[in-house]
XYZ file of N, CA and C in Angstrom:
435
model
N 28.507 48.828 9.742
C 27.243 48.147 9.515
C 26.706 47.634 10.850
N 25.416 47.839 11.057
C 24.788 47.416 12.303
C 24.491 45.920 12.293
N 24.615 45.310 13.450
C 24.273 43.893 13.590
C 22.752 43.750 13.633
N 22.227 42.539 13.388
C 20.782 42.332 13.506
C 20.259 42.706 14.899
N 21.034 42.448 15.948
C 20.615 42.808 17.305
C 20.532 44.322 17.462
N 21.508 45.047 16.930
C 21.483 46.511 17.017
C 20.298 47.088 16.254
N 19.978 46.495 15.113
C 18.810 46.939 14.349
C 17.543 46.700 15.168
N 17.417 45.517 15.776
C 16.245 45.209 16.600
C 16.100 46.223 17.734
N 17.204 46.604 18.354
C 17.164 47.571 19.450
C 16.735 48.950 18.969
N 17.183 49.359 17.812
C 16.767 50.662 17.272
C 15.285 50.669 16.917
N 14.830 49.561 16.340
C 13.404 49.451 16.004
C 12.581 49.485 17.288
N 13.000 48.731 18.304
C 12.300 48.723 19.609
C 12.148 50.145 20.132
N 13.249 50.890 20.142
C 13.222 52.246 20.695
C 12.284 53.155 19.909
N 12.334 53.058 18.592
C 11.482 53.911 17.751
C 10.010 53.541 17.893
N 9.718 52.251 17.894
C 8.321 51.824 18.023
C 7.757 52.189 19.391
N 8.520 51.910 20.447
C 7.996 52.138 21.789
C 7.787 53.629 22.064
N 8.614 54.471 21.478
C 8.475 55.914 21.684
C 7.103 56.402 21.248
N 6.497 55.735 20.267
C 5.210 56.170 19.728
C 4.067 55.215 20.095
N 4.329 54.223 20.929
C 3.340 53.192 21.253
C 2.506 53.606 22.472
N 1.494 54.399 22.211
C 0.665 54.917 23.291
C -0.132 53.816 23.988
N -0.541 52.793 23.261
C -1.328 51.708 23.853
C -0.490 50.927 24.867
N 0.668 50.466 24.455
C 1.517 49.671 25.359
C 1.973 50.490 26.560
N 2.384 51.721 26.314
C 2.834 52.568 27.423
C 1.677 52.908 28.358
N 0.503 53.147 27.801
C -0.653 53.481 28.617
C -1.079 52.352 29.540
N -0.783 51.131 29.149
C -1.106 49.973 29.980
C 0.049 49.610 30.919
N 1.101 50.422 30.899
C 2.221 50.197 31.804
C 3.162 49.087 31.374
N 3.146 48.724 30.110
C 4.029 47.659 29.633
C 5.475 48.126 29.614
N 6.362 47.170 29.827
C 7.804 47.400 29.730
C 8.385 46.327 28.823
N 9.389 46.710 28.049
C 10.079 45.753 27.180
C 11.309 45.263 27.927
N 11.345 43.973 28.214
C 12.468 43.389 28.941
C 13.565 42.908 28.010
N 13.194 42.454 26.809
C 14.184 41.927 25.870
C 13.665 42.060 24.452
N 14.615 42.202 23.521
C 14.301 42.254 22.091
C 15.409 41.532 21.353
N 15.045 40.858 20.284
C 16.012 40.208 19.401
C 15.336 40.064 18.046
N 16.082 39.776 16.996
C 15.438 39.543 15.712
C 14.458 38.374 15.831
N 13.174 38.661 15.687
C 12.154 37.630 15.773
C 11.696 37.287 17.175
N 12.151 38.030 18.183
C 11.760 37.730 19.554
C 11.588 38.977 20.392
N 10.753 38.880 21.419
C 10.549 39.996 22.339
C 9.930 39.479 23.629
N 10.266 40.161 24.722
C 9.675 39.857 26.020
C 9.157 41.154 26.617
N 7.860 41.190 26.935
C 7.227 42.358 27.533
C 6.542 41.952 28.828
N 6.401 42.910 29.728
C 5.743 42.646 30.998
C 4.738 43.747 31.307
N 3.749 43.399 32.129
C 2.691 44.336 32.520
C 2.116 43.866 33.854
N 1.848 44.805 34.735
C 1.219 44.484 36.013
C -0.288 44.727 35.910
N -1.065 43.749 36.369
C -2.526 43.857 36.325
C -2.976 44.895 37.356
N -3.617 45.957 36.848
C -4.111 47.046 37.689
C -5.609 46.877 37.948
N -6.105 47.640 38.905
C -7.515 47.607 39.255
C -8.413 47.929 38.060
N -7.991 48.884 37.220
C -8.813 49.270 36.074
C -8.766 48.250 34.932
N -8.048 47.134 35.117
C -7.992 46.057 34.132
C -8.889 44.882 34.530
N -9.549 44.989 35.682
C -10.376 43.890 36.177
C -11.781 43.967 35.592
N -12.332 42.794 35.291
C -13.691 42.737 34.769
C -14.685 42.543 35.915
N -15.929 42.261 35.596
C -16.975 42.103 36.600
C -16.814 40.887 37.497
N -15.925 39.982 37.141
C -15.639 38.810 37.971
C -14.398 39.023 38.836
N -13.852 40.248 38.788
C -12.680 40.627 39.578
C -11.404 39.918 39.124
N -11.338 39.562 37.832
C -10.118 39.020 37.235
C -9.750 39.883 36.032
N -8.517 39.746 35.575
C -8.064 40.570 34.451
C -8.896 40.278 33.205
N -9.403 41.311 32.594
C -10.155 41.186 31.345
C -9.249 40.537 30.303
N -9.779 39.559 29.579
C -8.988 38.847 28.579
C -8.406 39.736 27.500
N -9.063 40.849 27.235
C -8.554 41.774 26.230
C -7.212 42.377 26.616
N -6.998 42.599 27.907
C -5.721 43.154 28.351
C -4.605 42.115 28.247
N -4.928 40.861 28.568
C -3.948 39.783 28.429
C -3.580 39.625 26.955
N -4.579 39.663 26.101
C -4.355 39.555 24.663
C -3.540 40.728 24.145
N -3.805 41.919 24.645
C -3.058 43.093 24.208
C -1.585 42.987 24.577
N -1.281 42.481 25.762
C 0.118 42.264 26.144
C 0.788 41.309 25.157
N 0.136 40.186 24.860
C 0.695 39.220 23.915
C 0.840 39.834 22.527
N -0.142 40.611 22.103
C -0.106 41.244 20.786
C 1.029 42.258 20.695
N 1.300 42.975 21.769
C 2.414 43.924 21.757
C 3.746 43.187 21.640
N 3.905 42.085 22.371
C 5.138 41.291 22.248
C 5.287 40.783 20.812
N 4.196 40.330 20.236
C 4.160 39.877 18.841
C 4.620 40.992 17.905
N 4.100 42.189 18.098
C 4.445 43.319 17.227
C 5.929 43.651 17.296
N 6.478 43.706 18.498
C 7.901 44.023 18.618
C 8.764 42.921 18.017
N 8.375 41.668 18.205
C 9.161 40.555 17.664
C 9.185 40.572 16.140
N 8.030 40.741 15.513
C 8.004 40.618 14.053
C 8.476 41.881 13.335
N 8.522 43.011 14.023
C 9.047 44.233 13.406
C 10.536 44.429 13.644
N 11.151 43.568 14.443
C 12.543 43.741 14.844
C 13.533 43.677 13.689
N 13.106 43.213 12.524
C 13.984 43.165 11.352
C 14.009 44.493 10.601
N 13.216 45.459 11.072
C 13.094 46.780 10.453
C 12.397 46.746 9.097
N 11.430 45.851 8.968
C 10.507 45.887 7.839
C 9.113 45.970 8.447
N 8.382 47.031 8.099
C 7.070 47.235 8.694
C 6.220 45.977 8.500
N 5.747 45.441 9.636
C 5.017 44.180 9.649
C 3.757 44.345 10.483
N 2.654 43.847 9.959
C 1.371 43.953 10.652
C 0.811 42.558 10.917
N -0.135 42.484 11.823
C -0.801 41.217 12.104
C -1.802 40.920 10.999
N -1.799 39.683 10.553
C -2.845 39.263 9.609
C -3.872 38.387 10.320
N -3.593 38.080 11.578
C -4.539 37.325 12.383
C -3.850 36.731 13.588
N -4.656 36.308 14.547
C -4.104 35.613 15.708
C -5.191 34.811 16.390
N -4.727 33.824 17.149
C -5.604 33.006 17.983
C -5.060 33.082 19.396
N -5.957 33.109 20.359
C -5.508 33.182 21.749
C -6.336 32.232 22.600
N -5.649 31.560 23.500
C -6.308 30.702 24.489
C -5.905 31.203 25.858
N -6.883 31.632 26.634
C -6.608 32.057 28.009
C -6.867 30.840 28.886
N -5.819 30.386 29.566
C -5.913 29.117 30.304
C -5.983 29.303 31.817
N -5.719 30.513 32.300
C -5.806 30.806 33.734
C -6.055 32.306 33.886
N -6.685 32.713 34.982
C -6.972 34.143 35.158
C -5.743 34.936 35.578
N -5.726 36.181 35.147
C -4.793 37.149 35.705
C -5.498 37.831 36.858
N -4.763 38.065 37.933
C -5.368 38.660 39.129
C -4.715 39.991 39.452
N -5.421 40.801 40.221
C -4.918 42.104 40.623
C -3.506 41.973 41.188
N -2.591 42.768 40.664
C -1.209 42.762 41.128
C -0.312 41.763 40.431
N -0.878 40.843 39.649
C -0.043 39.886 38.920
C 0.883 40.615 37.964
N 2.095 40.142 37.886
C 3.064 40.645 36.914
C 3.068 39.644 35.769
N 2.431 40.001 34.661
C 2.330 39.119 33.509
C 3.496 39.382 32.559
N 4.082 38.308 32.046
C 5.199 38.416 31.114
C 4.860 37.652 29.851
N 4.965 38.331 28.715
C 4.708 37.728 27.410
C 6.038 37.535 26.696
N 6.293 36.303 26.268
C 7.515 35.970 25.534
C 7.116 35.557 24.122
N 7.593 36.319 23.135
C 7.281 36.051 21.729
C 8.479 35.403 21.056
N 8.197 34.335 20.310
C 9.243 33.627 19.572
C 8.779 33.373 18.147
N 9.656 33.639 17.215
C 9.365 33.374 15.811
C 9.377 31.868 15.568
N 8.318 31.378 14.933
C 8.214 29.964 14.594
C 8.603 29.745 13.139
N 8.152 30.653 12.276
C 8.376 30.523 10.844
C 8.367 31.900 10.211
N 9.288 32.122 9.275
C 9.324 33.362 8.508
C 9.717 33.003 7.089
N 8.848 33.336 6.137
C 9.101 33.008 4.749
C 8.476 34.081 3.877
N 9.308 34.764 3.106
C 8.785 35.834 2.257
C 8.164 36.926 3.100
N 6.915 37.216 2.835
C 6.227 38.287 3.555
C 5.433 37.816 4.767
N 5.386 36.508 5.022
C 4.548 36.009 6.107
C 5.367 35.334 7.202
N 4.840 35.382 8.398
C 5.496 34.746 9.534
C 4.475 34.224 10.527
N 4.954 33.347 11.392
C 4.140 32.795 12.474
C 4.938 32.943 13.758
N 4.267 33.431 14.806
C 4.915 33.687 16.087
C 4.075 33.095 17.209
N 4.740 32.436 18.153
C 4.073 31.927 19.343
C 4.448 32.802 20.534
N 3.448 33.168 21.301
C 3.644 34.012 22.478
C 3.016 33.307 23.674
N 3.800 33.165 24.736
C 3.266 32.632 25.991
C 3.176 33.779 26.984
N 2.123 33.770 27.776
C 1.957 34.758 28.843
C 1.938 33.983 30.160
N 2.825 34.368 31.060
C 2.932 33.717 32.370
C 2.893 34.775 33.461
N 2.482 34.348 34.663
C 2.487 35.270 35.799
C 3.815 35.168 36.549
N 3.925 35.912 37.638
C 5.172 35.964 38.408
C 5.521 34.635 39.077
N 4.575 33.718 39.138
C 4.826 32.382 39.692
C 5.155 31.387 38.584
N 5.368 31.896 37.360
C 5.680 31.102 36.175
C 4.526 30.185 35.774
N 3.309 30.549 36.164
C 2.126 29.790 35.774
C 1.623 30.309 34.425
N 1.301 29.400 33.536
C 0.810 29.768 32.218
C -0.564 30.430 32.328
N -0.698 31.599 31.714
C -1.958 32.340 31.710
C -2.608 32.301 30.329
N -1.797 32.414 29.267
C -2.362 32.434 27.917
C -1.354 31.957 26.882
N -1.893 31.424 25.805
C -1.128 31.040 24.619
C -1.683 31.835 23.452
N -0.803 32.434 22.676
C -1.190 33.308 21.567
C -0.360 32.890 20.363
N -0.990 32.692 19.220
C -0.262 32.442 17.974
C -0.646 33.541 16.998
N 0.364 34.287 16.552
C 0.125 35.388 15.632
C 0.659 35.096 14.250
N -0.051 35.600 13.264
C 0.369 35.505 11.874
C 0.672 36.917 11.382
N 1.838 37.070 10.762
C 2.272 38.407 10.360
C 2.373 38.530 8.843
N 2.327 39.796 8.401
C 2.480 40.120 6.982
C 3.392 41.335 6.866
N 4.478 41.185 6.105
C 5.439 42.278 5.900
C 5.029 43.153 4.729
N 5.163 44.457 4.923
C 4.917 45.420 3.861
C 6.266 45.719 3.222
N 6.509 45.171 2.066
C 7.813 45.272 1.416
C 8.239 46.715 1.186
N 9.510 46.963 1.458
C 10.100 48.255 1.168
C 9.738 49.368 2.138
N 9.129 49.028 3.276
C 8.750 50.050 4.254
C 9.466 49.762 5.566
N 10.571 50.453 5.815
C 11.263 50.254 7.096
C 10.463 50.874 8.242
N 10.631 50.323 9.430
C 10.005 50.893 10.614
C 10.693 52.196 10.970
N 12.015 52.205 10.871
C 12.821 53.364 11.196
C 13.942 53.475 10.164
N 14.260 54.711 9.784
C 15.366 54.929 8.865
C 16.650 54.949 9.674
N 17.536 54.014 9.367
C 18.767 53.848 10.131
C 19.935 54.379 9.327
N 20.663 55.276 9.952
C 21.903 55.781 9.349
C 23.054 55.111 10.067
N 23.933 54.500 9.313
C 25.048 53.777 9.903
C 26.281 54.648 10.000
């Protein structure tokens, strides 16, 4: 029988293999656990807006990807039912942004996750709170033990 950590790792591998959005933005998964995930992304020139700072949508996408990996790590297909994001500092060209997702609450089919996004200087860039909804009986990946 697989441990919860082993299940989270298998789900991570299966999801990331097909995650064209996260891979296309150069994201990397640094850590995964049941209900948690850490992803990183470097701000590229094509991510800058007209003010020469990282477009908020890219910062939000990094946080949303960390959210997705964290809430799907139990191997039950889970989708976002909503989220709120506060961008508190700009991302700049070359910044290495890291999103850390932590489960706050999980009950039945719903969950709440907090994600912080920080730069390489450990300065807070964004706060993201995601709400999740589990689709009962739909595994992310079929696991043979």
